[in-house]
């Protein structure tokens, strides 16, 4: 059956890509070409605090969390797609990685995650996909489990970033002169909301597909959890 061949054909390179994402921890975030994930602290700015530093930490955290969510979402779709479609998705990720402007990159990440959400929902309803996943290899199951874990973790980190960003914006009410500094935060918040909405739907679809494949991955409950690595 076509989906069986497609799923099996994509498994080798898909697993390698998935485990690459799975190995990203706080120190290893440079693997995405990004700094380590900073501590956001959360809440409104404290009196005397440097709003500029808070904004910088917020934007770095958003960038890293977006990367984790986007790559995990794409790799989940690759797991149930043909080899050809998987290659197309990889090109999209490669193109995204070459964007240097953070604002543009975040916006393009949100668009890609939205398209992955729609496509994965279609795959979830596909009888061919369902049948193929019933015969998924052990390597595919491991990759799907780790991908879902990291996707869920990225979602938790995005929520932390959103809460922190809202706190930063709220704090400006007590320091109007800092208003221009928080414009990037205001711009990023709608993108975060879009990523979180689509990411949640992708996670739901991914968990349903994992169940079809005979696995029930454990998901993180804290944003402070380290991403799973390549080791079982």
mmCIF file of C-alpha atoms in Angstrom:
data_model
loop_
_atom_site.group_PDB
_atom_site.id
_atom_site.type_symbol
_atom_site.label_atom_id
_atom_site.label_comp_id
_atom_site.label_asym_id
_atom_site.label_seq_id
_atom_site.Cartn_x
_atom_site.Cartn_y
_atom_site.Cartn_z
ATOM 1 C CA UNK A 1 0.000 0.000 0.000
ATOM 2 C CA UNK A 2 1.353 3.477 -0.875
ATOM 3 C CA UNK A 3 1.337 4.971 2.627
ATOM 4 C CA UNK A 4 3.133 1.939 4.015
ATOM 5 C CA UNK A 5 5.964 2.407 1.537
ATOM 6 C CA UNK A 6 5.997 6.150 2.124
ATOM 7 C CA UNK A 7 6.128 5.868 5.895
ATOM 8 C CA UNK A 8 8.805 3.208 5.794
ATOM 9 C CA UNK A 9 10.809 5.054 3.124
ATOM 10 C CA UNK A 10 10.950 8.243 5.135
ATOM 11 C CA UNK A 11 11.794 6.583 8.457
ATOM 12 C CA UNK A 12 15.600 6.569 8.239
ATOM 13 C CA UNK A 13 16.171 10.245 7.488
ATOM 14 C CA UNK A 14 13.122 11.311 9.475
ATOM 15 C CA UNK A 15 14.416 9.585 12.605
ATOM 16 C CA UNK A 16 17.798 11.252 12.199
ATOM 17 C CA UNK A 17 16.133 14.651 11.890
ATOM 18 C CA UNK A 18 13.760 14.019 14.778
ATOM 19 C CA UNK A 19 16.523 12.905 17.104
ATOM 20 C CA UNK A 20 18.502 15.980 16.119
ATOM 21 C CA UNK A 21 15.650 18.129 17.374
ATOM 22 C CA UNK A 22 15.184 15.948 20.409
ATOM 23 C CA UNK A 23 18.773 16.502 21.520
ATOM 24 C CA UNK A 24 18.404 20.249 21.961
ATOM 25 C CA UNK A 25 18.810 21.256 25.596
ATOM 26 C CA UNK A 26 19.431 24.645 27.204
ATOM 27 C CA UNK A 27 23.165 24.420 26.522
ATOM 28 C CA UNK A 28 22.734 22.788 23.119
ATOM 29 C CA UNK A 29 20.345 25.382 21.697
ATOM 30 C CA UNK A 30 23.204 26.737 19.614
ATOM 31 C CA UNK A 31 22.545 23.764 17.349
ATOM 32 C CA UNK A 32 19.746 25.871 15.871
ATOM 33 C CA UNK A 33 22.116 28.807 15.532
ATOM 34 C CA UNK A 34 20.443 30.423 18.550
ATOM 35 C CA UNK A 35 21.579 31.371 22.075
ATOM 36 C CA UNK A 36 20.714 29.331 25.129
ATOM 37 C CA UNK A 37 17.196 29.798 26.435
ATOM 38 C CA UNK A 38 17.255 32.633 28.996
ATOM 39 C CA UNK A 39 15.209 32.830 32.154
ATOM 40 C CA UNK A 40 12.202 35.050 31.659
ATOM 41 C CA UNK A 41 11.216 35.500 35.273
ATOM 42 C CA UNK A 42 7.595 36.201 34.340
ATOM 43 C CA UNK A 43 5.256 38.920 35.515
ATOM 44 C CA UNK A 44 5.448 42.678 35.160
ATOM 45 C CA UNK A 45 8.752 44.492 35.300
ATOM 46 C CA UNK A 46 10.036 45.169 38.815
ATOM 47 C CA UNK A 47 10.801 48.716 39.888
ATOM 48 C CA UNK A 48 14.255 49.749 38.715
ATOM 49 C CA UNK A 49 14.634 46.775 36.392
ATOM 50 C CA UNK A 50 16.085 47.150 32.909
ATOM 51 C CA UNK A 51 13.145 46.831 30.515
ATOM 52 C CA UNK A 52 15.519 46.588 27.565
ATOM 53 C CA UNK A 53 17.153 43.501 29.061
ATOM 54 C CA UNK A 54 13.762 41.935 29.741
ATOM 55 C CA UNK A 55 12.697 42.534 26.159
ATOM 56 C CA UNK A 56 15.931 41.013 24.884
ATOM 57 C CA UNK A 57 15.503 37.907 27.037
ATOM 58 C CA UNK A 58 11.875 37.610 25.917
ATOM 59 C CA UNK A 59 12.746 37.785 22.217
ATOM 60 C CA UNK A 60 15.540 35.214 22.546
ATOM 61 C CA UNK A 61 13.221 32.846 24.377
ATOM 62 C CA UNK A 62 10.515 33.272 21.753
ATOM 63 C CA UNK A 63 13.011 32.569 18.987
ATOM 64 C CA UNK A 64 14.243 29.325 20.551
ATOM 65 C CA UNK A 65 10.767 28.124 21.542
ATOM 66 C CA UNK A 66 9.419 28.872 18.065
ATOM 67 C CA UNK A 67 12.252 26.857 16.570
ATOM 68 C CA UNK A 68 11.515 23.856 18.778
ATOM 69 C CA UNK A 69 7.780 23.940 18.045
ATOM 70 C CA UNK A 70 8.208 24.490 14.307
ATOM 71 C CA UNK A 71 10.785 21.763 13.748
ATOM 72 C CA UNK A 72 8.948 19.225 15.888
ATOM 73 C CA UNK A 73 5.663 19.950 14.101
ATOM 74 C CA UNK A 74 7.232 19.590 10.659
ATOM 75 C CA UNK A 75 9.008 16.369 11.569
ATOM 76 C CA UNK A 76 5.775 14.856 12.851
ATOM 77 C CA UNK A 77 4.218 15.573 9.469
ATOM 78 C CA UNK A 78 7.244 14.078 7.734
ATOM 79 C CA UNK A 79 6.699 10.888 9.728
ATOM 80 C CA UNK A 80 3.379 10.260 7.985
ATOM 81 C CA UNK A 81 4.223 11.744 4.583
ATOM 82 C CA UNK A 82 5.870 10.426 1.450
ATOM 83 C CA UNK A 83 9.612 10.742 1.000
ATOM 84 C CA UNK A 84 9.038 13.405 -1.645
ATOM 85 C CA UNK A 85 6.783 15.466 0.593
ATOM 86 C CA UNK A 86 9.237 15.050 3.435
ATOM 87 C CA UNK A 87 11.996 16.498 1.261
ATOM 88 C CA UNK A 88 9.796 19.486 0.390
ATOM 89 C CA UNK A 89 9.146 20.131 4.056
ATOM 90 C CA UNK A 90 12.859 19.938 4.792
ATOM 91 C CA UNK A 91 13.505 22.598 2.144
ATOM 92 C CA UNK A 92 10.961 24.826 3.868
ATOM 93 C CA UNK A 93 12.776 24.359 7.167
ATOM 94 C CA UNK A 94 16.116 25.106 5.514
ATOM 95 C CA UNK A 95 14.710 28.283 3.961
ATOM 96 C CA UNK A 96 13.282 29.335 7.303
ATOM 97 C CA UNK A 97 16.661 28.824 8.934
ATOM 98 C CA UNK A 98 18.278 31.289 6.529
ATOM 99 C CA UNK A 99 16.004 34.175 7.533
ATOM 100 C CA UNK A 100 18.056 36.601 9.626
ATOM 101 C CA UNK A 101 15.354 39.053 10.693
ATOM 102 C CA UNK A 102 13.789 37.689 13.933
ATOM 103 C CA UNK A 103 10.393 39.290 13.345
ATOM 104 C CA UNK A 104 10.161 37.882 9.820
ATOM 105 C CA UNK A 105 11.377 34.490 10.979
ATOM 106 C CA UNK A 106 8.757 34.304 13.733
ATOM 107 C CA UNK A 107 6.012 35.264 11.276
ATOM 108 C CA UNK A 108 7.137 32.658 8.730
ATOM 109 C CA UNK A 109 7.362 30.040 11.484
ATOM 110 C CA UNK A 110 3.757 30.761 12.415
ATOM 111 C CA UNK A 111 2.674 30.371 8.772
ATOM 112 C CA UNK A 112 4.521 27.074 8.412
ATOM 113 C CA UNK A 113 3.068 25.687 11.636
ATOM 114 C CA UNK A 114 -0.430 26.692 10.489
ATOM 115 C CA UNK A 115 0.036 24.838 7.192
ATOM 116 C CA UNK A 116 1.414 21.786 9.011
ATOM 117 C CA UNK A 117 -1.644 21.827 11.255
ATOM 118 C CA UNK A 118 -4.009 21.721 8.281
ATOM 119 C CA UNK A 119 -2.053 19.001 6.486
ATOM 120 C CA UNK A 120 -1.610 16.831 9.562
ATOM 121 C CA UNK A 121 -5.343 17.044 10.289
ATOM 122 C CA UNK A 122 -5.973 15.706 6.779
ATOM 123 C CA UNK A 123 -3.463 12.906 7.320
ATOM 124 C CA UNK A 124 -5.199 12.009 10.570
ATOM 125 C CA UNK A 125 -8.399 11.329 8.631
ATOM 126 C CA UNK A 126 -6.644 9.333 5.897
ATOM 127 C CA UNK A 127 -7.386 5.604 5.888
ATOM 128 C CA UNK A 128 -4.060 4.971 4.151
ATOM 129 C CA UNK A 129 -2.164 6.850 6.848
ATOM 130 C CA UNK A 130 -4.017 4.999 9.578
ATOM 131 C CA UNK A 131 -3.232 1.642 7.993
ATOM 132 C CA UNK A 132 0.412 2.532 7.462
ATOM 133 C CA UNK A 133 0.905 3.609 11.063
ATOM 134 C CA UNK A 134 -0.458 0.311 12.329
ATOM 135 C CA UNK A 135 2.686 -1.187 10.798
ATOM 136 C CA UNK A 136 5.073 1.558 11.960
ATOM 137 C CA UNK A 137 8.628 0.494 12.759
ATOM 138 C CA UNK A 138 10.075 0.735 16.264
ATOM 139 C CA UNK A 139 12.364 3.539 15.084
ATOM 140 C CA UNK A 140 9.367 5.517 13.847
ATOM 141 C CA UNK A 141 7.584 5.019 17.154
ATOM 142 C CA UNK A 142 10.593 6.285 19.093
ATOM 143 C CA UNK A 143 10.909 9.289 16.793
ATOM 144 C CA UNK A 144 7.219 10.150 17.062
ATOM 145 C CA UNK A 145 7.334 9.898 20.855
ATOM 146 C CA UNK A 146 10.346 12.153 21.167
ATOM 147 C CA UNK A 147 8.967 14.601 18.638
ATOM 148 C CA UNK A 148 5.674 14.853 20.512
ATOM 149 C CA UNK A 149 7.533 15.365 23.790
ATOM 150 C CA UNK A 150 9.590 18.223 22.382
ATOM 151 C CA UNK A 151 6.568 19.762 20.681
ATOM 152 C CA UNK A 152 4.682 19.759 23.988
ATOM 153 C CA UNK A 153 7.724 21.212 25.734
ATOM 154 C CA UNK A 154 7.983 23.968 23.146
ATOM 155 C CA UNK A 155 4.329 24.780 23.739
ATOM 156 C CA UNK A 156 4.926 25.121 27.486
ATOM 157 C CA UNK A 157 7.870 27.424 26.822
ATOM 158 C CA UNK A 158 5.771 29.516 24.445
ATOM 159 C CA UNK A 159 3.150 29.912 27.164
ATOM 160 C CA UNK A 160 5.824 31.106 29.578
ATOM 161 C CA UNK A 161 7.052 33.568 26.962
ATOM 162 C CA UNK A 162 3.534 34.840 26.310
ATOM 163 C CA UNK A 163 2.876 35.344 30.029
ATOM 164 C CA UNK A 164 6.197 37.146 30.419
ATOM 165 C CA UNK A 165 5.531 39.338 27.386
ATOM 166 C CA UNK A 166 2.133 40.340 28.685
ATOM 167 C CA UNK A 167 3.766 41.220 32.017
ATOM 168 C CA UNK A 168 6.371 43.376 30.300
ATOM 169 C CA UNK A 169 3.706 45.252 28.352
ATOM 170 C CA UNK A 170 1.592 45.744 31.477
ATOM 171 C CA UNK A 171 4.598 47.122 33.359
ATOM 172 C CA UNK A 172 5.005 49.958 30.877
ATOM 173 C CA UNK A 173 1.889 51.554 32.345
ATOM 174 C CA UNK A 174 4.063 52.528 35.320
ATOM 175 C CA UNK A 175 6.935 53.735 33.136
ATOM 176 C CA UNK A 176 5.566 55.399 29.960
ATOM 177 C CA UNK A 177 9.038 56.372 28.762
ATOM 178 C CA UNK A 178 9.782 52.670 28.257
ATOM 179 C CA UNK A 179 6.859 52.251 25.831
ATOM 180 C CA UNK A 180 9.008 52.325 22.649
ATOM 181 C CA UNK A 181 11.188 49.534 24.038
ATOM 182 C CA UNK A 182 8.300 47.080 24.291
ATOM 183 C CA UNK A 183 7.007 47.491 20.729
ATOM 184 C CA UNK A 184 8.793 44.258 19.639
ATOM 185 C CA UNK A 185 7.032 42.439 22.481
ATOM 186 C CA UNK A 186 3.633 43.739 21.383
ATOM 187 C CA UNK A 187 4.405 42.662 17.812
ATOM 188 C CA UNK A 188 5.423 39.169 18.940
ATOM 189 C CA UNK A 189 2.395 38.404 21.118
ATOM 190 C CA UNK A 190 -0.104 37.788 18.253
ATOM 191 C CA UNK A 191 2.426 35.484 16.575
ATOM 192 C CA UNK A 192 2.794 33.554 19.823
ATOM 193 C CA UNK A 193 -0.968 33.146 20.069
ATOM 194 C CA UNK A 194 -1.135 31.776 16.519
ATOM 195 C CA UNK A 195 1.716 29.341 17.155
ATOM 196 C CA UNK A 196 0.123 28.140 20.377
ATOM 197 C CA UNK A 197 -3.296 27.600 18.798
ATOM 198 C CA UNK A 198 -1.918 25.654 15.840
ATOM 199 C CA UNK A 199 0.651 23.861 17.970
ATOM 200 C CA UNK A 200 -2.072 22.595 20.299
ATOM 201 C CA UNK A 201 -4.037 21.223 17.339
ATOM 202 C CA UNK A 202 -0.897 19.567 15.944
ATOM 203 C CA UNK A 203 -0.191 17.995 19.317
ATOM 204 C CA UNK A 204 -3.730 16.611 19.460
ATOM 205 C CA UNK A 205 -3.444 15.176 15.933
ATOM 206 C CA UNK A 206 0.007 13.801 16.673
ATOM 207 C CA UNK A 207 -1.172 12.053 19.821
ATOM 208 C CA UNK A 208 -4.068 10.492 17.915
ATOM 209 C CA UNK A 209 -1.689 9.251 15.212
ATOM 210 C CA UNK A 210 0.696 7.932 17.857
ATOM 211 C CA UNK A 211 -2.161 5.969 19.395
ATOM 212 C CA UNK A 212 -2.838 4.429 15.993
ATOM 213 C CA UNK A 213 0.835 3.458 15.842
ATOM 214 C CA UNK A 214 0.442 1.753 19.210
ATOM 215 C CA UNK A 215 2.279 4.236 21.423
ATOM 216 C CA UNK A 216 1.213 6.647 24.146
ATOM 217 C CA UNK A 217 4.098 9.072 24.718
ATOM 218 C CA UNK A 218 4.622 10.758 28.059
ATOM 219 C CA UNK A 219 4.510 14.530 27.755
ATOM 220 C CA UNK A 220 6.278 17.121 29.916
ATOM 221 C CA UNK A 221 4.277 19.020 32.514
ATOM 222 C CA UNK A 222 6.837 21.756 33.214
ATOM 223 C CA UNK A 223 8.586 24.166 30.863
ATOM 224 C CA UNK A 224 11.737 23.619 32.905
ATOM 225 C CA UNK A 225 11.969 20.017 31.704
ATOM 226 C CA UNK A 226 14.904 19.325 29.412
ATOM 227 C CA UNK A 227 14.146 18.223 25.837
ATOM 228 C CA UNK A 228 14.573 14.488 25.394
ATOM 229 C CA UNK A 229 17.852 13.446 23.860
ATOM 230 C CA UNK A 230 18.709 10.779 21.334
ATOM 231 C CA UNK A 231 19.183 8.097 23.974
ATOM 232 C CA UNK A 232 16.352 5.754 24.942
#
